[in-house]
XYZ file of C-alpha atoms in Angstrom:
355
model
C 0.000 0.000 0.000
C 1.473 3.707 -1.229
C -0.003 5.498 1.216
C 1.796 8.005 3.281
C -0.612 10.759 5.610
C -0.482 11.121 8.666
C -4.252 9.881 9.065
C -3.566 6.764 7.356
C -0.478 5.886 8.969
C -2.223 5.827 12.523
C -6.168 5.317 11.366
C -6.130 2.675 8.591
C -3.664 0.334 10.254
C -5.476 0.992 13.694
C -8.828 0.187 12.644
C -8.008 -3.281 11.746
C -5.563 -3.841 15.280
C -8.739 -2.750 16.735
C -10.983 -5.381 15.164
C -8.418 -8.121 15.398
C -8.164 -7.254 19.347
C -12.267 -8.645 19.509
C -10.920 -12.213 18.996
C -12.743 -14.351 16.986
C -16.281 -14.768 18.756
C -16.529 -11.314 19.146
C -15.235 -10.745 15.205
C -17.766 -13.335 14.016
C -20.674 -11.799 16.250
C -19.569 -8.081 14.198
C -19.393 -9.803 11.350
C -23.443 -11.262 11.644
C -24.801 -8.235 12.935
C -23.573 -5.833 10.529
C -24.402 -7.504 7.265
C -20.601 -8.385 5.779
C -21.200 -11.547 4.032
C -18.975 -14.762 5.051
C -17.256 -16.274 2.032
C -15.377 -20.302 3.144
C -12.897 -20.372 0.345
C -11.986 -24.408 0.456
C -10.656 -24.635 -2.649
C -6.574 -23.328 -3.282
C -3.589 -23.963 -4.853
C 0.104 -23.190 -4.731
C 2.620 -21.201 -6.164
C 6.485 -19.929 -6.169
C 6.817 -16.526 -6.968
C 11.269 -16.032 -7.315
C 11.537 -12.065 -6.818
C 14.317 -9.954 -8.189
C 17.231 -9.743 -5.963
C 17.319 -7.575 -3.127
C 13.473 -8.454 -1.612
C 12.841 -8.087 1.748
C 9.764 -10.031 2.160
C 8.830 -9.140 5.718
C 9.574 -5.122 5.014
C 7.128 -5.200 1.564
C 4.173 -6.851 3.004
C 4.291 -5.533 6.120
C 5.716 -1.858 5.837
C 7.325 -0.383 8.918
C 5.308 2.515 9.100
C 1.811 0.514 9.165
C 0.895 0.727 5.783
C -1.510 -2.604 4.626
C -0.797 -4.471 1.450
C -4.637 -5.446 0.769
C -6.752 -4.715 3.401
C -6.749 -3.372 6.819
C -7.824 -6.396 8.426
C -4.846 -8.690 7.553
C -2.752 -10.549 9.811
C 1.107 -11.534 9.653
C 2.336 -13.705 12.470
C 6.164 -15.279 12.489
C 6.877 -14.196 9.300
C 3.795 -15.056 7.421
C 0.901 -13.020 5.953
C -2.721 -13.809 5.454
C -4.616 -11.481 3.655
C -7.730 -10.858 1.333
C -8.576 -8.781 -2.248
C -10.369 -9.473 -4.766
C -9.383 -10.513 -8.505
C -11.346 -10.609 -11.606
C -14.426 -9.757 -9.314
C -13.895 -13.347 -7.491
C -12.635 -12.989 -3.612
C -9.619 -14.432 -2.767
C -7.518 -15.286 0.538
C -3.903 -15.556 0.221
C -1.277 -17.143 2.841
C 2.557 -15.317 1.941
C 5.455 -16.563 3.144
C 9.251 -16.336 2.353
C 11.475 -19.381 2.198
C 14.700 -17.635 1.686
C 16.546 -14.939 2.396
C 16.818 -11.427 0.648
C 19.554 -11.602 -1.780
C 18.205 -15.314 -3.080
C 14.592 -14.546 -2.293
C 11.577 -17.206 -2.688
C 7.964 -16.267 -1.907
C 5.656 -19.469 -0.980
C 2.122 -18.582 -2.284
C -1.456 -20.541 -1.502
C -4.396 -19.292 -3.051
C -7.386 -19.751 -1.494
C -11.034 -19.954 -3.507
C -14.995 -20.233 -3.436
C -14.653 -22.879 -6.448
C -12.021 -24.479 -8.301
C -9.622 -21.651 -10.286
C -9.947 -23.342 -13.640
C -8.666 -20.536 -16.198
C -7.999 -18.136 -13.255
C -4.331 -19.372 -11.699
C -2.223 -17.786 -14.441
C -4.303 -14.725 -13.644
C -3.875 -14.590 -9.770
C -0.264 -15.108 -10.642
C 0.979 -12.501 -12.849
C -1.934 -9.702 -10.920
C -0.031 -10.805 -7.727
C 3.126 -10.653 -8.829
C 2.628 -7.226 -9.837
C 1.544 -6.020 -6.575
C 4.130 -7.548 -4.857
C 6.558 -5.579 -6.894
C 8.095 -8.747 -7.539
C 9.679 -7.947 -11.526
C 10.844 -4.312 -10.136
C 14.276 -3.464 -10.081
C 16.108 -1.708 -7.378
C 19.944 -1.283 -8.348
C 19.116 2.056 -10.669
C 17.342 3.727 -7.642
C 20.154 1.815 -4.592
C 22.638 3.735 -7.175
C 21.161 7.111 -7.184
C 20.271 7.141 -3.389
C 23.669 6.099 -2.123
C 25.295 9.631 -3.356
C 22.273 11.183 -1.252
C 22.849 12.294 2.568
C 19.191 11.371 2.941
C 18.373 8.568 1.198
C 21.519 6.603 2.086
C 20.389 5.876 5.304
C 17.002 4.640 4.166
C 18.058 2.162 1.285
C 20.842 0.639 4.312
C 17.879 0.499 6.837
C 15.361 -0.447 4.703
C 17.209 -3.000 2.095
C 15.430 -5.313 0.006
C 11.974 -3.530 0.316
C 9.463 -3.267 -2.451
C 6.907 -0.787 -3.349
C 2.964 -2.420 -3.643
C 0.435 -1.920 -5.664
C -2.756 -2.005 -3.316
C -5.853 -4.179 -3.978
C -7.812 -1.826 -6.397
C -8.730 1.410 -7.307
C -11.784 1.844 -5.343
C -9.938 0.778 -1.886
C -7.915 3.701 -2.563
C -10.678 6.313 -3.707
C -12.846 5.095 -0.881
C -9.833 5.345 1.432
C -8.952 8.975 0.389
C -12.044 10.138 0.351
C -13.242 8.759 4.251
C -10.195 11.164 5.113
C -11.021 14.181 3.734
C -12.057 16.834 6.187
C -12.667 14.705 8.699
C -11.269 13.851 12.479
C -9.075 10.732 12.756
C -11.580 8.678 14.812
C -14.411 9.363 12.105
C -11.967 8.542 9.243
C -11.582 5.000 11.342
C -15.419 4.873 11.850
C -16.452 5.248 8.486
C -14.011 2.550 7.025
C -15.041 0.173 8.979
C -18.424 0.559 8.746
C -18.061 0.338 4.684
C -16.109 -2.518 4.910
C -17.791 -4.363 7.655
C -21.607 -4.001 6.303
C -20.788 -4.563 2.669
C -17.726 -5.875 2.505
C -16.908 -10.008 2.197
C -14.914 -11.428 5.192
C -12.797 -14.528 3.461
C -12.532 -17.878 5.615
C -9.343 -19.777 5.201
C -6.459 -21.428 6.505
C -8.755 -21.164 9.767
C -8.576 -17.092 9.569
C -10.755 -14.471 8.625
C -9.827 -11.716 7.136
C -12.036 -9.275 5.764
C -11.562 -7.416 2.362
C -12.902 -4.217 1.102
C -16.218 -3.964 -0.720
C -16.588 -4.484 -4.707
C -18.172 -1.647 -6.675
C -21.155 -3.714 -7.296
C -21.625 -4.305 -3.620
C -21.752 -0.012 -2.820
C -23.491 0.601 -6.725
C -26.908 -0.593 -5.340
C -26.994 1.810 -1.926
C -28.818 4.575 -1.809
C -26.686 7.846 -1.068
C -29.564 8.220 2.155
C -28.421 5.259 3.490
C -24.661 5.633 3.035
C -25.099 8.922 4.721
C -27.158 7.718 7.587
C -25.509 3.762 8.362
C -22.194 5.052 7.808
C -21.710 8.201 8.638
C -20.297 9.202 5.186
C -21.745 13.028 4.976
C -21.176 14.927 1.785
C -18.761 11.907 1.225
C -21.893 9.189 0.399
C -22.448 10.596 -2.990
C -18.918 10.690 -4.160
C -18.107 6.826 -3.106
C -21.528 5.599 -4.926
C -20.694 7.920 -8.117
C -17.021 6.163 -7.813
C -18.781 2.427 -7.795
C -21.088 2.864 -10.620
C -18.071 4.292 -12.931
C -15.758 1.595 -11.845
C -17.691 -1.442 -11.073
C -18.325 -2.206 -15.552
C -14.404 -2.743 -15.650
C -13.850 0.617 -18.043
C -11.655 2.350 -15.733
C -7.808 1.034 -15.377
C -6.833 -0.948 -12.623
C -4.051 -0.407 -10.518
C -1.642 -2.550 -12.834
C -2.747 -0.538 -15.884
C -2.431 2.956 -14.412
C 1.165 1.598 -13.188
C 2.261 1.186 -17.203
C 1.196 4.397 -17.845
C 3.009 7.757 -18.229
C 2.958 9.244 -14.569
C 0.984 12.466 -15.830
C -1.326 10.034 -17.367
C -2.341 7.769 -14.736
C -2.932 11.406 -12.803
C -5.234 12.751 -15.577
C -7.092 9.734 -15.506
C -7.732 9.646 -11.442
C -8.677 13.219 -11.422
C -11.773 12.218 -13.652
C -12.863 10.280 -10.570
C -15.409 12.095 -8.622
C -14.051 13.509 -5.364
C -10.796 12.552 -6.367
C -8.592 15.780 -6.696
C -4.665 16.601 -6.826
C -3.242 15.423 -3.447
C -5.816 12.296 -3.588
C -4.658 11.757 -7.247
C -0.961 11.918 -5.887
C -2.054 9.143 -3.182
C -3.518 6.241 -5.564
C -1.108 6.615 -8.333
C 0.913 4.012 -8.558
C 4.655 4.745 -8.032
C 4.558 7.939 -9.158
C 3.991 11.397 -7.391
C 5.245 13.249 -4.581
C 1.963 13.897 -2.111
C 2.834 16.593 0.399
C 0.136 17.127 3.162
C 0.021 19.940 5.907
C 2.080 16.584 8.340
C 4.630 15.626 5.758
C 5.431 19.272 4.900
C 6.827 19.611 8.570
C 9.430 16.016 8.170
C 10.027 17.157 4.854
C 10.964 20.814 5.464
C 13.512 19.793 8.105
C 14.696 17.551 5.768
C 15.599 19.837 2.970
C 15.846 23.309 4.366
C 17.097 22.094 8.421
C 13.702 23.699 9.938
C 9.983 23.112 10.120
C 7.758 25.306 7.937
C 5.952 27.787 10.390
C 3.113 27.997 8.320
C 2.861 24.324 6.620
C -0.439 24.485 4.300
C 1.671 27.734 2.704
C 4.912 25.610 2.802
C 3.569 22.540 1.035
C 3.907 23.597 -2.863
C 7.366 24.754 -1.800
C 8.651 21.625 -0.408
C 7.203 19.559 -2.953
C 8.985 21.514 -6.101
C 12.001 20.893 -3.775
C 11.551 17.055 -3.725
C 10.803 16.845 -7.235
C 14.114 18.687 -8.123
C 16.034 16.859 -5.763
C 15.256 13.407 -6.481
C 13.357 14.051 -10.076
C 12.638 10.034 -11.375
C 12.885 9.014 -7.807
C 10.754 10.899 -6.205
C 8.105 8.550 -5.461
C 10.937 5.905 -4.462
C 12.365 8.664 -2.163
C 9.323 9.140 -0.523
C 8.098 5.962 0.040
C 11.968 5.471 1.674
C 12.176 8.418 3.886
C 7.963 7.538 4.891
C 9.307 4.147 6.632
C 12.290 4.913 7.642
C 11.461 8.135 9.877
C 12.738 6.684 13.056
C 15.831 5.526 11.659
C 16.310 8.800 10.307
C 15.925 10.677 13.246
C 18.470 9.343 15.225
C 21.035 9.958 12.041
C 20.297 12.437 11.113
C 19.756 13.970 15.026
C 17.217 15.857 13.832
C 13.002 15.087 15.017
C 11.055 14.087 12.781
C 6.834 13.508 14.245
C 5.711 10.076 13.724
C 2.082 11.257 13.648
């Protein structure tokens, strides 16, 4: 997940600890009473996926600073991951785990399914590959950042980690739009309501995971009750416009968007109802530099020694200055610096907030 505000790095990853803390009664009584449907997915099969050399398997799927590869609600225990997204409209549960170590890496892969996969493996393959950043190469970018003062430090600390693409396009509209203008703890409330009334909660491997809801499932509702059941606000007509567009298939996905010129991909997002700049910055895939009012203040110490005292005026400054800085690798610079923060501080002797 390519997601780097402050709200998401404490609210998304938060609201599924939170839900995970119920234990499993309690998750399965939520689960009834709110209306997310219960999908047993007993059919699977296996896979190898060989990554390019460095992966960190442990750092990509389960990013230091909180960030989710699929879904909120995921779980990775002694070194393994189960998760939940959907593919080709069909839901499907996936159990990650590395069998070897980051300069020879090996990713051990079981699919989990409603009904046999037929025609679908090759899919699941090469759509998860891509996510998992598996084919991307980090030498050109290890190069570049090694003759930075910055960056050094993050590539040493943070070795072997990938970038993600997340499960879909509306996961990441719905997501930036629940945090517009709105207080962390409503951000958290509305997510979870979307995603625990109308959302599918995949049974496998004896876990449950749940995974965001598909276009189709939010088309249907009526803006009144979106407003009303989930809090939503202004925000209910924007996610139902954003399912009927994308829920015929029309729209790129994630992986398309990712092939396409940087500018492009933008354009494209910003046609997206209550999808603007900064939120277009957010869901494009590798690509972007998305300065908020928070980053502004780690960034602005980072390039000119001092926090911005006003930040919202600060934030188109700081962001030319990235872009000039580390031009091609921007994105890769940001995602760097976003999980390394900690690391940095100590350094670099110089604070930087965590949230």
């Amino acid at each position: 997940m390519r997601i780097w505000i402050r709200q998401h790095v404490v609210a998304w990853s938060a609201v599924g600890r939170n839900l995970l803390r119920q234990g499993a009664e309690v998750y399965k009584a939520t689960i009834t009473a709110t209306g997310a449907s219960l999908v047993r997915l007993e059919k699977n099969f296996s896979f190898v996926l060989s990554p390019k050399a460095p992966y960190n398997f442990e750092l990509t799927a389960k990013k230091p600073a909180g960030w989710d590869l699929f879904t909120p609600f995921e779980v990775f225990e002694e070194g393994t991951m189960w998760t939940a997204l959907h593919v080709d409209g069909m839901l499907v549960g996936l159990k990650l785990k590395s069998t070897e170590e980051t300069d020879s890496p090996r990713i051990s892969v079981t699919a989990f399914l409603a009904r046999e996969p037929d025609d679908k493996e090759e899919t699941i393959k090469g759509i998860l590959a891509e996510k998992l950043g598996v084919n991307d190469e980090l030498s050109q970018f290890y190069g570049f950042a090694r003759r930075d003062p910055i960056l050094k430090h993050a590539v040493d600390d943070l070795y072997g980690m990938h970038d993600t693409l997340g499960g879909s396009v509306f996961d990441l509209a719905i997501l930036t739009i629940c945090l517009q203008m709105a207080p962390l703890k409503r951000s958290e409330q509305m997510m979870e309501c979307l995603v625990s009334r109308y959302g599918r909660v995949a049974e496998f491997d004896g876990r449950r995971v749940a995974a965001w809801p598909v276009p189709s499932e939010i088309s249907v509702v009526s803006i009144k009750e979106l407003e009303s059941r989930c809090k939503l606000g202004y925000r209910a007509k924007y996610v139902i416009q954003l399912a009927k567009i994308l829920e015929g298939g029309a729209f790129p996905t994630l992986e398309d968007l990712a092939r396409l010129p940087a500018e492009e991909s933008k354009r494209r997002l910003m046609e997206l109802p209550g999808i603007g700049d900064y939120s277009a910055d957010i869901i494009n895939p590798r690509a972007g530099f998305p300065i908020d009012a928070w980053s502004v203040d780690v960034f602005g110490k980072l390039f000119f020694g001092r926090e911005p005292k006003n930040a919202r005026d600060a934030i188109e400054r700081v962001k030319k200055e990235g872009i000039r800085r580390w031009g091609r690798w921007s994105w890769m610079a940001f995602f760097y610096v976003a999980q390394d923060l900690e690391n940095l501080s100590k350094k670099l002797n110089v604070k930087l907030r965590l949230q």
